[in-house]
Every structure is written in structure tokens, then in C-alpha cells.
PDB file of C-alpha atoms in Angstrom:
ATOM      1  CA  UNK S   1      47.064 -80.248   6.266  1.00 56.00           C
ATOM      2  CA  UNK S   2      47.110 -84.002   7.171  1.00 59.00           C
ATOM      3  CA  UNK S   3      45.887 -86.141   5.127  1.00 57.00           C
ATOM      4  CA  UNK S   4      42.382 -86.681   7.097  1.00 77.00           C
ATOM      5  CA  UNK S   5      42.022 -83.212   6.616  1.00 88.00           C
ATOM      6  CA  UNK S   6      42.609 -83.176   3.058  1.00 92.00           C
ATOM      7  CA  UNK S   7      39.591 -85.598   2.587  1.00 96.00           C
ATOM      8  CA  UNK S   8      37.148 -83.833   5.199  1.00 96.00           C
ATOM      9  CA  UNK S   9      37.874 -80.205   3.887  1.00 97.00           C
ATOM     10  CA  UNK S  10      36.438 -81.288   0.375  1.00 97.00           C
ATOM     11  CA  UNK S  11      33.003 -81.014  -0.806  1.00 98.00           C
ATOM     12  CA  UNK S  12      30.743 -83.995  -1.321  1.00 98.00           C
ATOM     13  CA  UNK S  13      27.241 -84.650  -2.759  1.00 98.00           C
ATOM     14  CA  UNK S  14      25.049 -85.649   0.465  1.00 98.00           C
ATOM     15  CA  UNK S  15      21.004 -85.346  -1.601  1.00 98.00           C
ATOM     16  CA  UNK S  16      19.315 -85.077  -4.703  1.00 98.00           C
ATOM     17  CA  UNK S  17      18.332 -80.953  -4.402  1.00 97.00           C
ATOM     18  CA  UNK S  18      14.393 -81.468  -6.186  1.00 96.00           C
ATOM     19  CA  UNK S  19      13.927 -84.642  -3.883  1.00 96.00           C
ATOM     20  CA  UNK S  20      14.492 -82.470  -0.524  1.00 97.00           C
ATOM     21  CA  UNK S  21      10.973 -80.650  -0.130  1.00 96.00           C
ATOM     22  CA  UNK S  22       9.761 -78.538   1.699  1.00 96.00           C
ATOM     23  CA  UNK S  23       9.859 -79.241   5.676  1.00 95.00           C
ATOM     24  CA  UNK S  24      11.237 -82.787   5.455  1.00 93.00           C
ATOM     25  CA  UNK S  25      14.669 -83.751   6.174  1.00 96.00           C
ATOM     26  CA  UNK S  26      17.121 -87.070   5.496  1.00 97.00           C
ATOM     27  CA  UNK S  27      20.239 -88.526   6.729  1.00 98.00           C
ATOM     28  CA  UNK S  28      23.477 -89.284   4.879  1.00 98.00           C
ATOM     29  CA  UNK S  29      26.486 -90.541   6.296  1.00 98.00           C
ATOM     30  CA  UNK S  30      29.605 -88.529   4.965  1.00 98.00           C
ATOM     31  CA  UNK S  31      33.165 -90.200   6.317  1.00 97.00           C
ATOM     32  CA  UNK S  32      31.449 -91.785   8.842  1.00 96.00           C
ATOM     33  CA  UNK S  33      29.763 -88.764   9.930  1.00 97.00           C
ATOM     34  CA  UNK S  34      25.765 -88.543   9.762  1.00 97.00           C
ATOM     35  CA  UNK S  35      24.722 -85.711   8.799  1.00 98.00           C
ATOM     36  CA  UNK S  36      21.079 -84.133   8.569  1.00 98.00           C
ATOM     37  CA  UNK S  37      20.095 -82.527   5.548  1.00 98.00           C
ATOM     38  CA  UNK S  38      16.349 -80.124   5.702  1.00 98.00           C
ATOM     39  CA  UNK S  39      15.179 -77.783   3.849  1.00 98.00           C
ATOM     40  CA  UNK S  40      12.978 -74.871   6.057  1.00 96.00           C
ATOM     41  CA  UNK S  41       9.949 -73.401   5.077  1.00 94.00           C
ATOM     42  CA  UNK S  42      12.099 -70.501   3.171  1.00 94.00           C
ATOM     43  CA  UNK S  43      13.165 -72.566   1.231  1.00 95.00           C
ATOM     44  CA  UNK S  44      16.682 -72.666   2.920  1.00 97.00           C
ATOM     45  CA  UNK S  45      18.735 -75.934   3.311  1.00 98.00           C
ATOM     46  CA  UNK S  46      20.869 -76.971   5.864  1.00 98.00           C
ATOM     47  CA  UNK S  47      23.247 -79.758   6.750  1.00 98.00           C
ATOM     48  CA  UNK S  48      23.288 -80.514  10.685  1.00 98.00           C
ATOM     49  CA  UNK S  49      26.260 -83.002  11.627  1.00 97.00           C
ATOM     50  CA  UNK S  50      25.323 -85.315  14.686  1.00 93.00           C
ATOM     51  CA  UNK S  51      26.893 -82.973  17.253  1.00 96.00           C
ATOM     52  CA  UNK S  52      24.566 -80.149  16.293  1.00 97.00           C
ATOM     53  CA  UNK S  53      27.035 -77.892  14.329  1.00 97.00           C
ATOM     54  CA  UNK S  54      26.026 -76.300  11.029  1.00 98.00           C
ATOM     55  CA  UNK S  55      27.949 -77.530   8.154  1.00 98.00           C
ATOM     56  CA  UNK S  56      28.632 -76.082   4.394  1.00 98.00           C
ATOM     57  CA  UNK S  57      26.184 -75.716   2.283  1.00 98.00           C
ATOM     58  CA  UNK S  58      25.915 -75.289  -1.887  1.00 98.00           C
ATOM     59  CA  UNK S  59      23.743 -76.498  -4.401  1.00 98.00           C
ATOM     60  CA  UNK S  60      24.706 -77.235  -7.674  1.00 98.00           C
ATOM     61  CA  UNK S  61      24.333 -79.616 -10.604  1.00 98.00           C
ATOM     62  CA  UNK S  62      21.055 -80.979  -9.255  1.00 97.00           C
ATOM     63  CA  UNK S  63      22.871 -82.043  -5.409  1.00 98.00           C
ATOM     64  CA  UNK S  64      23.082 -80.670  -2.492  1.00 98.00           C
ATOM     65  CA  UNK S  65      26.745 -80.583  -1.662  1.00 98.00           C
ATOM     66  CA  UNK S  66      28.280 -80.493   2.359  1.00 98.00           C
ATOM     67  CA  UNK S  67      31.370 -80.782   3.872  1.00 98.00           C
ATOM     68  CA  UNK S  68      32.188 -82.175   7.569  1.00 97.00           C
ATOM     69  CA  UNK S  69      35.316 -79.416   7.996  1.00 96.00           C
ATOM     70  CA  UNK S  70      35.889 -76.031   5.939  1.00 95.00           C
ATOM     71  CA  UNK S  71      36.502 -76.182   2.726  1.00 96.00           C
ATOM     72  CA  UNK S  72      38.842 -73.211   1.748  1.00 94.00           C
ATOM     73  CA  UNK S  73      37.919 -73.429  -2.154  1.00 95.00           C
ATOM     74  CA  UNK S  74      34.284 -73.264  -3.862  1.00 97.00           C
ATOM     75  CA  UNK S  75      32.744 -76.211  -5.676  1.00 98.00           C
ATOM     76  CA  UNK S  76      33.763 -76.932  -9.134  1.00 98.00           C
ATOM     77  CA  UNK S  77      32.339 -75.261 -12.350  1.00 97.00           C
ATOM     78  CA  UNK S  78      30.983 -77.281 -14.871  1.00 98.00           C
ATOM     79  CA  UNK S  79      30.551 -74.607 -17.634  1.00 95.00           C
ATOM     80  CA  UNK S  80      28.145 -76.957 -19.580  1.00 94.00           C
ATOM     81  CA  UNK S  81      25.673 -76.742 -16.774  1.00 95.00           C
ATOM     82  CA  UNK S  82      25.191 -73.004 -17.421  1.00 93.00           C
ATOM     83  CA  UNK S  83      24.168 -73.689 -21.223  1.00 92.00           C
ATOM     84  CA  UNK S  84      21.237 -73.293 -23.097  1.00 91.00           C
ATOM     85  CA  UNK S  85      19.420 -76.556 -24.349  1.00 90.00           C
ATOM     86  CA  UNK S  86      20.916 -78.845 -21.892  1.00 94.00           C
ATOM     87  CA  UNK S  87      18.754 -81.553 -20.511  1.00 94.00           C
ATOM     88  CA  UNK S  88      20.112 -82.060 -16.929  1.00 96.00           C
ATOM     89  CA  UNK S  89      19.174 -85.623 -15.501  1.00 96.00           C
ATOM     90  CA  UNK S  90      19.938 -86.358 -11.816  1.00 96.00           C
ATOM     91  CA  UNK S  91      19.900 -90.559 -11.924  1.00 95.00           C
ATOM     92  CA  UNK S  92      20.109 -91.018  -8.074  1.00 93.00           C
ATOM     93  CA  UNK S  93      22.642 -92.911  -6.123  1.00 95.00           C
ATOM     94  CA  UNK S  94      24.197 -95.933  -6.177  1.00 95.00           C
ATOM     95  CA  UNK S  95      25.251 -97.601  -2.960  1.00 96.00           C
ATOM     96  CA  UNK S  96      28.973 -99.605  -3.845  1.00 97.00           C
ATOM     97  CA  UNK S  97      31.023-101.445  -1.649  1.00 97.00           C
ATOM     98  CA  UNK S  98      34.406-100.285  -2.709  1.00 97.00           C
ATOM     99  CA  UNK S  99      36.980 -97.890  -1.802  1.00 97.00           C
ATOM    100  CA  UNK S 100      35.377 -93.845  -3.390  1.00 98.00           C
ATOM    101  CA  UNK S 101      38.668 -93.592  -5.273  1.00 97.00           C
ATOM    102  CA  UNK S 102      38.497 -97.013  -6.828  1.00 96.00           C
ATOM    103  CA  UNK S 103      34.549 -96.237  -8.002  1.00 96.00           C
ATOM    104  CA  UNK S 104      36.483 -92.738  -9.835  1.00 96.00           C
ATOM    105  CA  UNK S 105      39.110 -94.885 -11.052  1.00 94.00           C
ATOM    106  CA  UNK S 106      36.920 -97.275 -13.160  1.00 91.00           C
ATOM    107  CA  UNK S 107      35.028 -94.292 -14.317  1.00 91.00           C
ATOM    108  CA  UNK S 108      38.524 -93.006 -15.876  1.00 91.00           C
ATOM    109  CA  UNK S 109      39.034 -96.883 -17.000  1.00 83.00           C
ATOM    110  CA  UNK S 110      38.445 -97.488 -21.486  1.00 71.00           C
ATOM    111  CA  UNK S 111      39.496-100.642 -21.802  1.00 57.00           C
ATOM    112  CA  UNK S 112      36.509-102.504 -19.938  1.00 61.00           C
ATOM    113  CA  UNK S 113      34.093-101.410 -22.236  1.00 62.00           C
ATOM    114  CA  UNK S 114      33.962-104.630 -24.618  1.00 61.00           C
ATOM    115  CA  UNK S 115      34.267-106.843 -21.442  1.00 52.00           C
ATOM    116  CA  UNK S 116      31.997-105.261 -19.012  1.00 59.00           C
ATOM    117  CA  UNK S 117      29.540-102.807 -20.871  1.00 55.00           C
ATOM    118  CA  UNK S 118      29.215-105.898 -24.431  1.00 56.00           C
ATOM    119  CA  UNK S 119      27.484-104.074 -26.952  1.00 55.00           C
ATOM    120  CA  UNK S 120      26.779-101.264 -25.282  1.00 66.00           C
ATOM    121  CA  UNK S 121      29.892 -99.425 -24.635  1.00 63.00           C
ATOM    122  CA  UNK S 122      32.108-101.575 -26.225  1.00 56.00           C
ATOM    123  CA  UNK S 123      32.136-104.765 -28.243  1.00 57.00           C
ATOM    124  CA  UNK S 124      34.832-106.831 -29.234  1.00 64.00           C
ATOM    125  CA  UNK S 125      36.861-107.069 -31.829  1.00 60.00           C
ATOM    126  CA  UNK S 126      37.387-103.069 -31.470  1.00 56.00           C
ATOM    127  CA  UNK S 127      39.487-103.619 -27.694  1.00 57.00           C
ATOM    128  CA  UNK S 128      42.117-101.891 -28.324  1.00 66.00           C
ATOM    129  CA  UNK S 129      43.114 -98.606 -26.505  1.00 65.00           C
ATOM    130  CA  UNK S 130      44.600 -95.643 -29.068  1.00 78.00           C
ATOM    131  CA  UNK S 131      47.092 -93.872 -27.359  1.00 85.00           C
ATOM    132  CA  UNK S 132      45.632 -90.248 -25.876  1.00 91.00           C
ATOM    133  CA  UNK S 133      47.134 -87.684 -23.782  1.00 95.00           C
ATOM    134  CA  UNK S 134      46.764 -87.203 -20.063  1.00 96.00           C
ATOM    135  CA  UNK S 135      48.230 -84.067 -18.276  1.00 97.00           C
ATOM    136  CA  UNK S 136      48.058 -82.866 -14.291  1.00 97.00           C
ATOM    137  CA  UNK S 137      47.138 -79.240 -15.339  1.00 97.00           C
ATOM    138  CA  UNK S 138      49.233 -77.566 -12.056  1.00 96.00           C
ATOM    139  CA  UNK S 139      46.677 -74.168 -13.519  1.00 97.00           C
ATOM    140  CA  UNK S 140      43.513 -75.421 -12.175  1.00 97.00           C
ATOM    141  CA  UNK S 141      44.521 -78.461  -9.947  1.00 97.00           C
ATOM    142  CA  UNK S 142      42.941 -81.393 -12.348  1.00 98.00           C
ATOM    143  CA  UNK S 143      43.320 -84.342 -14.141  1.00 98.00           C
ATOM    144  CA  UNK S 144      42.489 -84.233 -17.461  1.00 98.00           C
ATOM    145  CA  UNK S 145      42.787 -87.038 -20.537  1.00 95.00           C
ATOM    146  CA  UNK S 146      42.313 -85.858 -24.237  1.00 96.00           C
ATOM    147  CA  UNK S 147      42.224 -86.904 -27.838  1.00 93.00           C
ATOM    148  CA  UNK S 148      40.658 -90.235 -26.823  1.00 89.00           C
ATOM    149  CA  UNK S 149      38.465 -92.457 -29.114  1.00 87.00           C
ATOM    150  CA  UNK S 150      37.056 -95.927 -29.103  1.00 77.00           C
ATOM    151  CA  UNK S 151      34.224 -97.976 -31.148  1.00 77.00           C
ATOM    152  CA  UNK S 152      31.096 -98.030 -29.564  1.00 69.00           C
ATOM    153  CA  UNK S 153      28.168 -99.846 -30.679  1.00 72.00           C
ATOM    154  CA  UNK S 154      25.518 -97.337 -28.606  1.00 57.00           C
ATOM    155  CA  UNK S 155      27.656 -94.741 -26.917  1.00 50.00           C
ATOM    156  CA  UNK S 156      23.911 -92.845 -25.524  1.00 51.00           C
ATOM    157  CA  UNK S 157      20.557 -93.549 -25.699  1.00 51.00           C
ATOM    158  CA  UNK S 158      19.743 -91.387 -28.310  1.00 51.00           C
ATOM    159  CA  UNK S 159      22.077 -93.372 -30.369  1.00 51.00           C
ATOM    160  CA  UNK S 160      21.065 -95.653 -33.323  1.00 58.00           C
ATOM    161  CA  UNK S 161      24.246 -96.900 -34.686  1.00 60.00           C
ATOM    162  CA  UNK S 162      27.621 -98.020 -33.630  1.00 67.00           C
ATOM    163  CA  UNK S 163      30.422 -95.521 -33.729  1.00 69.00           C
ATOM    164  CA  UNK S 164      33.884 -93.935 -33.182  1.00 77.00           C
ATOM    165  CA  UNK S 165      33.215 -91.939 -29.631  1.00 86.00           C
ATOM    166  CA  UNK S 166      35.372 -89.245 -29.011  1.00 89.00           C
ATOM    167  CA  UNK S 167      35.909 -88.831 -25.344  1.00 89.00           C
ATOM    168  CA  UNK S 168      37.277 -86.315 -23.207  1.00 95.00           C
ATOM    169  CA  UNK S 169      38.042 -87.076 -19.097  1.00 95.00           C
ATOM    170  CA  UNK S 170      38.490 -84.569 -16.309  1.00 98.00           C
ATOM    171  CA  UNK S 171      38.681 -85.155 -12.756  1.00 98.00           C
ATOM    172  CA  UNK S 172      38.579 -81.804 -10.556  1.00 98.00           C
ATOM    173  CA  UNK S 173      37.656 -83.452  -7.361  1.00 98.00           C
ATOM    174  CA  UNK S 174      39.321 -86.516  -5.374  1.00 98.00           C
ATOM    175  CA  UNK S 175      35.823 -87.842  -5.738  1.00 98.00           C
ATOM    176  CA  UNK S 176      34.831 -86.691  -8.974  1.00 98.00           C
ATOM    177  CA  UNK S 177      35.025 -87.676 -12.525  1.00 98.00           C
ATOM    178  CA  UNK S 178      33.634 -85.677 -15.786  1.00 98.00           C
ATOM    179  CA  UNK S 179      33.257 -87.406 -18.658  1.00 94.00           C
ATOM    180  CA  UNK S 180      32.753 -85.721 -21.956  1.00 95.00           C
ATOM    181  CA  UNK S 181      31.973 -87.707 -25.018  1.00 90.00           C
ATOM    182  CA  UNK S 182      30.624 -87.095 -28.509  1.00 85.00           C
ATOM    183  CA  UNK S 183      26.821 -86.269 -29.157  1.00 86.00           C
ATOM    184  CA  UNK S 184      24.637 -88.190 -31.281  1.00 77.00           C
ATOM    185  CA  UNK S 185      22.252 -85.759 -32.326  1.00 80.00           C
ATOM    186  CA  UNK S 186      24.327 -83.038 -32.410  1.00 84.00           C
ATOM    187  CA  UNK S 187      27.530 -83.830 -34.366  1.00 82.00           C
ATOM    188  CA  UNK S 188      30.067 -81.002 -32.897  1.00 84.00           C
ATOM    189  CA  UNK S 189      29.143 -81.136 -29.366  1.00 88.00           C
ATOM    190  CA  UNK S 190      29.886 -83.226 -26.160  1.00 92.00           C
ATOM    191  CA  UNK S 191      27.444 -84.752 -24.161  1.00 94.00           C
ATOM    192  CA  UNK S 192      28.497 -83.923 -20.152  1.00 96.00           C
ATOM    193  CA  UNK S 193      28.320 -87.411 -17.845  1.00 95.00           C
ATOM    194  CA  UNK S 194      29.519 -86.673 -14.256  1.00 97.00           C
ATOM    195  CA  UNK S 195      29.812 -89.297 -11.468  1.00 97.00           C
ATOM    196  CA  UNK S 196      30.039 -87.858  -7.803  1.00 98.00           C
ATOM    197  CA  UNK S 197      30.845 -89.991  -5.182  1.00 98.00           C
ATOM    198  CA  UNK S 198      30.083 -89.303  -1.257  1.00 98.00           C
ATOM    199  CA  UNK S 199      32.374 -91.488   0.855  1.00 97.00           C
ATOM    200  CA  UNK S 200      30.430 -93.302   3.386  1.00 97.00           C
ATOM    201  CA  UNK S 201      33.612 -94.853   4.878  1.00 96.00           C
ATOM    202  CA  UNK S 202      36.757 -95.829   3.082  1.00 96.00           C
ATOM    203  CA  UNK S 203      35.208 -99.141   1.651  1.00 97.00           C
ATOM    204  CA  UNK S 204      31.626 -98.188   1.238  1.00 97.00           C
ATOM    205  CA  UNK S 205      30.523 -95.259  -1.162  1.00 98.00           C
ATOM    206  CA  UNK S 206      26.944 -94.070  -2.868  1.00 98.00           C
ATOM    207  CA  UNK S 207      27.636 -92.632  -6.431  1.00 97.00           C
ATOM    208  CA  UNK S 208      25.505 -90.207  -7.850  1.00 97.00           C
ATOM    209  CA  UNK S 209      25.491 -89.837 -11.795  1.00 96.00           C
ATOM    210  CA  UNK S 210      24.191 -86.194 -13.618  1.00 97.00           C
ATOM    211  CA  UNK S 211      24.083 -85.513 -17.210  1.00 96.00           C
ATOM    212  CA  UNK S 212      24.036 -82.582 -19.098  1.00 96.00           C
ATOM    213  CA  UNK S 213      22.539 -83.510 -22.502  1.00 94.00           C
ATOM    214  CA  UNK S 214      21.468 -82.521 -25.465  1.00 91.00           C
ATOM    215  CA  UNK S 215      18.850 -84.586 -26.330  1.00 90.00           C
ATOM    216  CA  UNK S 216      15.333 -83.788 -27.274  1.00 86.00           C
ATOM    217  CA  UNK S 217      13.822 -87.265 -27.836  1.00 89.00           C
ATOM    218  CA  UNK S 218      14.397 -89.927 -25.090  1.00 90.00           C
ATOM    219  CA  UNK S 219      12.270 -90.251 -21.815  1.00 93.00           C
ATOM    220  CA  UNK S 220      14.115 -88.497 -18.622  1.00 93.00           C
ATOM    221  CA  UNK S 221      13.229 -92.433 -17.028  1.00 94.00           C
ATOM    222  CA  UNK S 222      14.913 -93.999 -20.234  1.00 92.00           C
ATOM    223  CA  UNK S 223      17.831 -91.582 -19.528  1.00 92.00           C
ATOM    224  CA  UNK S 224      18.140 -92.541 -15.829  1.00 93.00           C
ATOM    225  CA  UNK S 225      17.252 -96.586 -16.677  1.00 92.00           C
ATOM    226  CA  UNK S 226      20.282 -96.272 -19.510  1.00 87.00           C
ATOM    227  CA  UNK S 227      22.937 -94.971 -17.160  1.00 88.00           C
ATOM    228  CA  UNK S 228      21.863 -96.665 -14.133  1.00 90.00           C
ATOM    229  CA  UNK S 229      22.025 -99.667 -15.868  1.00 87.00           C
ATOM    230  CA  UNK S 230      25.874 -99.027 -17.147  1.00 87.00           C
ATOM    231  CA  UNK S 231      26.667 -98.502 -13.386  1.00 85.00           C
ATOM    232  CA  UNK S 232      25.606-101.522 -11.798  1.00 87.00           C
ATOM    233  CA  UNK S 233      27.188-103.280 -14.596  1.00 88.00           C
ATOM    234  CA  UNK S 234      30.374-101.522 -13.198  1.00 87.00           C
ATOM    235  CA  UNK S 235      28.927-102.175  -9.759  1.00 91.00           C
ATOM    236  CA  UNK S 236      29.865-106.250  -9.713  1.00 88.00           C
ATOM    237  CA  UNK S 237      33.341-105.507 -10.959  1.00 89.00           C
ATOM    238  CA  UNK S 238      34.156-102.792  -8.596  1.00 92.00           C
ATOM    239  CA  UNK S 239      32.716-104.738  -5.104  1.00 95.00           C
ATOM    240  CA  UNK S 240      35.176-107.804  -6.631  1.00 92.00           C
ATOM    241  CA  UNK S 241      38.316-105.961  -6.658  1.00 89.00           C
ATOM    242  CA  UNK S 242      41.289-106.537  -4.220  1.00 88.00           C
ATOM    243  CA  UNK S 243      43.016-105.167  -2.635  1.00 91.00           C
ATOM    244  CA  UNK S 244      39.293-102.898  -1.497  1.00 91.00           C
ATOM    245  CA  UNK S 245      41.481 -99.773  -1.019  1.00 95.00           C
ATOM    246  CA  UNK S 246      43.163 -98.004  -4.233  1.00 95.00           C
ATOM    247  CA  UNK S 247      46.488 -98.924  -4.183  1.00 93.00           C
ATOM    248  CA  UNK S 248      49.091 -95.325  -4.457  1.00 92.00           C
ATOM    249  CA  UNK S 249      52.044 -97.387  -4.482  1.00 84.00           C
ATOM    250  CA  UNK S 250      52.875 -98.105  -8.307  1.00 73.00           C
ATOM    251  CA  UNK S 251      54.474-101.505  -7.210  1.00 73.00           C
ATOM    252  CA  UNK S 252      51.183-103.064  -5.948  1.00 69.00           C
ATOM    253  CA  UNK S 253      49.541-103.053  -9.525  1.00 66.00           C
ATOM    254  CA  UNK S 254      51.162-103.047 -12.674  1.00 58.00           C
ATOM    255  CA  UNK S 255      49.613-100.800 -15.129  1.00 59.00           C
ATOM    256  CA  UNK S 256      49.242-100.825 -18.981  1.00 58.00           C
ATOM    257  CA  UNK S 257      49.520 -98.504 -21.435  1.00 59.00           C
ATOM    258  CA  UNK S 258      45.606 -98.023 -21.360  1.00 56.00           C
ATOM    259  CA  UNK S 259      45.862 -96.810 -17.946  1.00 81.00           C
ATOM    260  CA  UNK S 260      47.734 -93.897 -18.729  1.00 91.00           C
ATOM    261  CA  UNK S 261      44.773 -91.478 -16.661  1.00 93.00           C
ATOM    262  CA  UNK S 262      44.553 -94.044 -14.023  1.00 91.00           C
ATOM    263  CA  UNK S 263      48.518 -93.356 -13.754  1.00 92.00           C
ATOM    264  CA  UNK S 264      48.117 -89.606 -13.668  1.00 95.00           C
ATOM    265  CA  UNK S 265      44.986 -90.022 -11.262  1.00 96.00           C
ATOM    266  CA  UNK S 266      47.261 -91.756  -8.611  1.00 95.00           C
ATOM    267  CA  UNK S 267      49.787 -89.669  -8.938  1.00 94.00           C
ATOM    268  CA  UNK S 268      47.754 -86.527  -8.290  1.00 97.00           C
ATOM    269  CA  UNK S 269      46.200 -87.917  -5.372  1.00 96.00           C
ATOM    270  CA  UNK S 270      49.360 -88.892  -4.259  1.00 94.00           C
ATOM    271  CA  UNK S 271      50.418 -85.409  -4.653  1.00 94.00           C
ATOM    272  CA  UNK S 272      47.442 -83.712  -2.988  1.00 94.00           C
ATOM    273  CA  UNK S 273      47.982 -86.445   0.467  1.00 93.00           C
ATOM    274  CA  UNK S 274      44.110 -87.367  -0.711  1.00 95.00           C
ATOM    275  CA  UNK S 275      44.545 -90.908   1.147  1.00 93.00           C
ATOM    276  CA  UNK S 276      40.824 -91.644   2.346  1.00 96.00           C
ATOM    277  CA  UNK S 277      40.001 -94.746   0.492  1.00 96.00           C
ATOM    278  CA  UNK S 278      43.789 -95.588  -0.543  1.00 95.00           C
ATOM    279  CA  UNK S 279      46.319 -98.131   0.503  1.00 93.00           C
ATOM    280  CA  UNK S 280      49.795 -96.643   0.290  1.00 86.00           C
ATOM    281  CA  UNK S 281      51.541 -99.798   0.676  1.00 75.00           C
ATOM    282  CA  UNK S 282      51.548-102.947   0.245  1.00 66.00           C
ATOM    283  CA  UNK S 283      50.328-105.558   3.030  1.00 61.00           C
TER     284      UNK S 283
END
């Protein structure tokens, strides 16, 4: 495949599925590409691209997920979605200007937590990074960082106190991050935070965040205000960065040892010829 058709044969959030009723419809621009999405009076949805074919359809985690060219592989399980006790929270999009890869990349990103999320995610003195361990597992085609921790002084909303927050990261999609991190209330479990990002063109991207929490206590708006409020902090950081594009050539940014799954994350797109949103070299 070339490496256009790497990025259109993926699958990519394009509407929130409970805000689609019932004989309406709405447009979402995927690569360029608008798109139609409607749900029928069955009940059934369907994604019309602007020359009148019939794209993918699937539904999962809340979104209504489309393609513009033929995905050979089903969406990605999130096994935590299936579980009992779960709160699932859709927060809506988030329009950013900045490359889709780059808004993944500072999802994978620790170390601006003091600077960027202050006494929320991270305060200082605690900056420092411990080292973790990041593997390309070949098995299932993903990304995946483990045995990560860092000091948080409210790592959810159902927190009280500050913390050590265990934190696990997996990306299965080009334009998808999972984050899993330690659960207040329930000492034992993780607490599921996904980001899904829909290209809109290779600078321009909405991000959609979903949770799957357990949490028995906070509003579902408090839920959506908390990690809404996290991303635009991101937000002004991201639509400052240069070069726009991700940069795939390890000589255009020099990394530290805190961006070990940033690293890995490159390198796999790299790998896959996922180049939608990436500079290869530098200009």
C-alpha cells in the first residue's frame, strides 16, 4: 500500500453515536473528504462521502467510526468497554490546529504534566520522569508503555489527594491513544481514558476523548468539564509547535530519555508508512 492508502484504509471517529437521532444527519470532514453521517428511521446509520458512495460503518465506544477506503482489519477492542460497572463518558470533540499524530504524541508525552496541567496533573518539584518500559508488540501491531508512575496532585475527579499514579499507555491506532491509569476509588483497578482523533487535513484535527470509569460519585458534566478542561490546556501547546507536521526523521528533534514512547511511536509509524500528518525530513 502507499502511504495515502495506509492513512485512508484506517478507521476514524466521524460523530458522537447518542447525539445522531433519529432522521437527522451531519457533516464531518475526514482527510479532506466530507462525509455525511444519518441515521434512518430503523435505526440504521450510514456514512455518505460527497460523491454518493457508501462508506464503512461501526459503532463503538460511544462514536460512530467511518473510513474513506476499505479497511481490511476491524476496529480495535477495548476490553474495558465490555465490563460491568463502567461509567462510559463521551466528552465531545475538540477542534486543534496541529498535525493528528502530533495531538497522539502529546497524549503519550509525561513530562508536561507539572508545566502544562500545574496542580492538576503534575506539580513541581515531582518533574522527574522514572524510567518505564516501552515495547512495539509485532503480536497485535501496538505501541505499548508500562511500569510508569508519576506524582499527581489530582490524577481524576474523583480524587481528593495527591498521589503516585500508575499509568499504563497503548496506542493501537495511528490516531489513537489509550491511556490507563490508577483508580481512586477503587485501589486495584485502572481507570480507561482514550483520545481519538479524526484527521480533518494534515494540520487540522477534532479529538474526541471517552472514558471508561469507575466512578459512582461525580456528575457525567463534571466528568466531561474535568477532561475537557485538561485538553484545551494541551490545546495552546499543541497549535504552538513547529515544525506543524510530526517530524519521523530522528535528526529533526532530539529526544530525552522521557520520550522513550514518543521514540517507539515514531518508529512504528515509520514502520507502518503511516505519513498523513508527518514530515519525513527536514526542510
Amino acid at each position: 500500500m502507499t502511504a495515502s492508502d495506509v492513512a485512508r484504509n484506517d478507521w476514524y471517529p466521524v460523530a458522537i453515536d447518542n447525539l445522531l437521532k433519529t432522521g437527522q444527519s451531519e457533516v464531518a470532514v475526514l482527510m479532506q473528504e466530507e462525509l455525511t453521517i444519518s441515521r434512518g428511521d430503523d435505526g440504521v446509520v450510514k456514512v455518505t462521502a460527497q460523491d454518493g458512495r457508501d462508506c464503512p460503518v461501526t459503532i463503538s465506544y460511544g462514536h460512530v467510526w467511518s473510513s474513506i477506503g476499505h479497511p481490511d482489519h476491524a476496529l480495535f477492542d477495548i476490553p474495558e468497554a465490555h465490563e460491568d460497572g463502567r461509567r462510559m463518558v463521551d466528552c465531545g470533540p475538540v477542534r486543534v490546529k496541529a498535525s493528528p499524530l502530533r495531538v497522539v504524541e502529546n497524549f503519550l508525552d509525561i513530562a508536561h504534566f507539572p508545566f502544562v496541567h500545574t496542580d492538576i496533573l503534575g506539580a513541581e518539584p515531582h518533574t522527574e520522569v522514572e524510567p518505564y518500559k516501552v515495547e512495539i508488540r509485532d503480536t497485535v501491531d501496538e505501541v505499548w508503555a508500562t511500569k510508569v508512575r508519576f506524582f499527581q496532585p489530582q490524577a481524576a475527579k474523583s480524587a481528593e489527594d495527591g498521589q503516585m499514579t500508575d499509568y499504563m499507555y497503548r496506542v493501537p491506532a495511528p490516531c489513537t491513544s489509550i491511556l490507563y491509569k490508577t483508580c481512586p476509588p477503587r485501589p486495584g483497578s485502572w481507570d480507561v481514558i482514550a483520545l481519538f482523533v479524526r484527521p480533518i487535513s494534515e494540520d487540522l484535527c477534532d479529538a474526541y476523548a471517552w472514558m471508561a470509569l469507575y466512578d459512582e460519585t461525580s456528575k457525567q458534566s463534571d466528568l466531561i468539564q474535568f477532561q475537557q478542561m485538561i485538553f484545551l490546556q494541551d490545546r495552546s501547546i499543541l497549535e504552538n509547535q513547529l515544525p506543524r507536521l510530526l517530524p519521523l526523521d530522528p535528526k529533526m528533534e532530539v529526544p530525552t530519555r522521557a520520550d522513550t514512547t514518543s521514540i517507539a511511536y515514531r518508529r512504528w509509524l515509520k514502520r507502518k508508512g503511516m505519513t498523513y500528518g508527518a514530515q519525513l525530513v527536514a526542510r
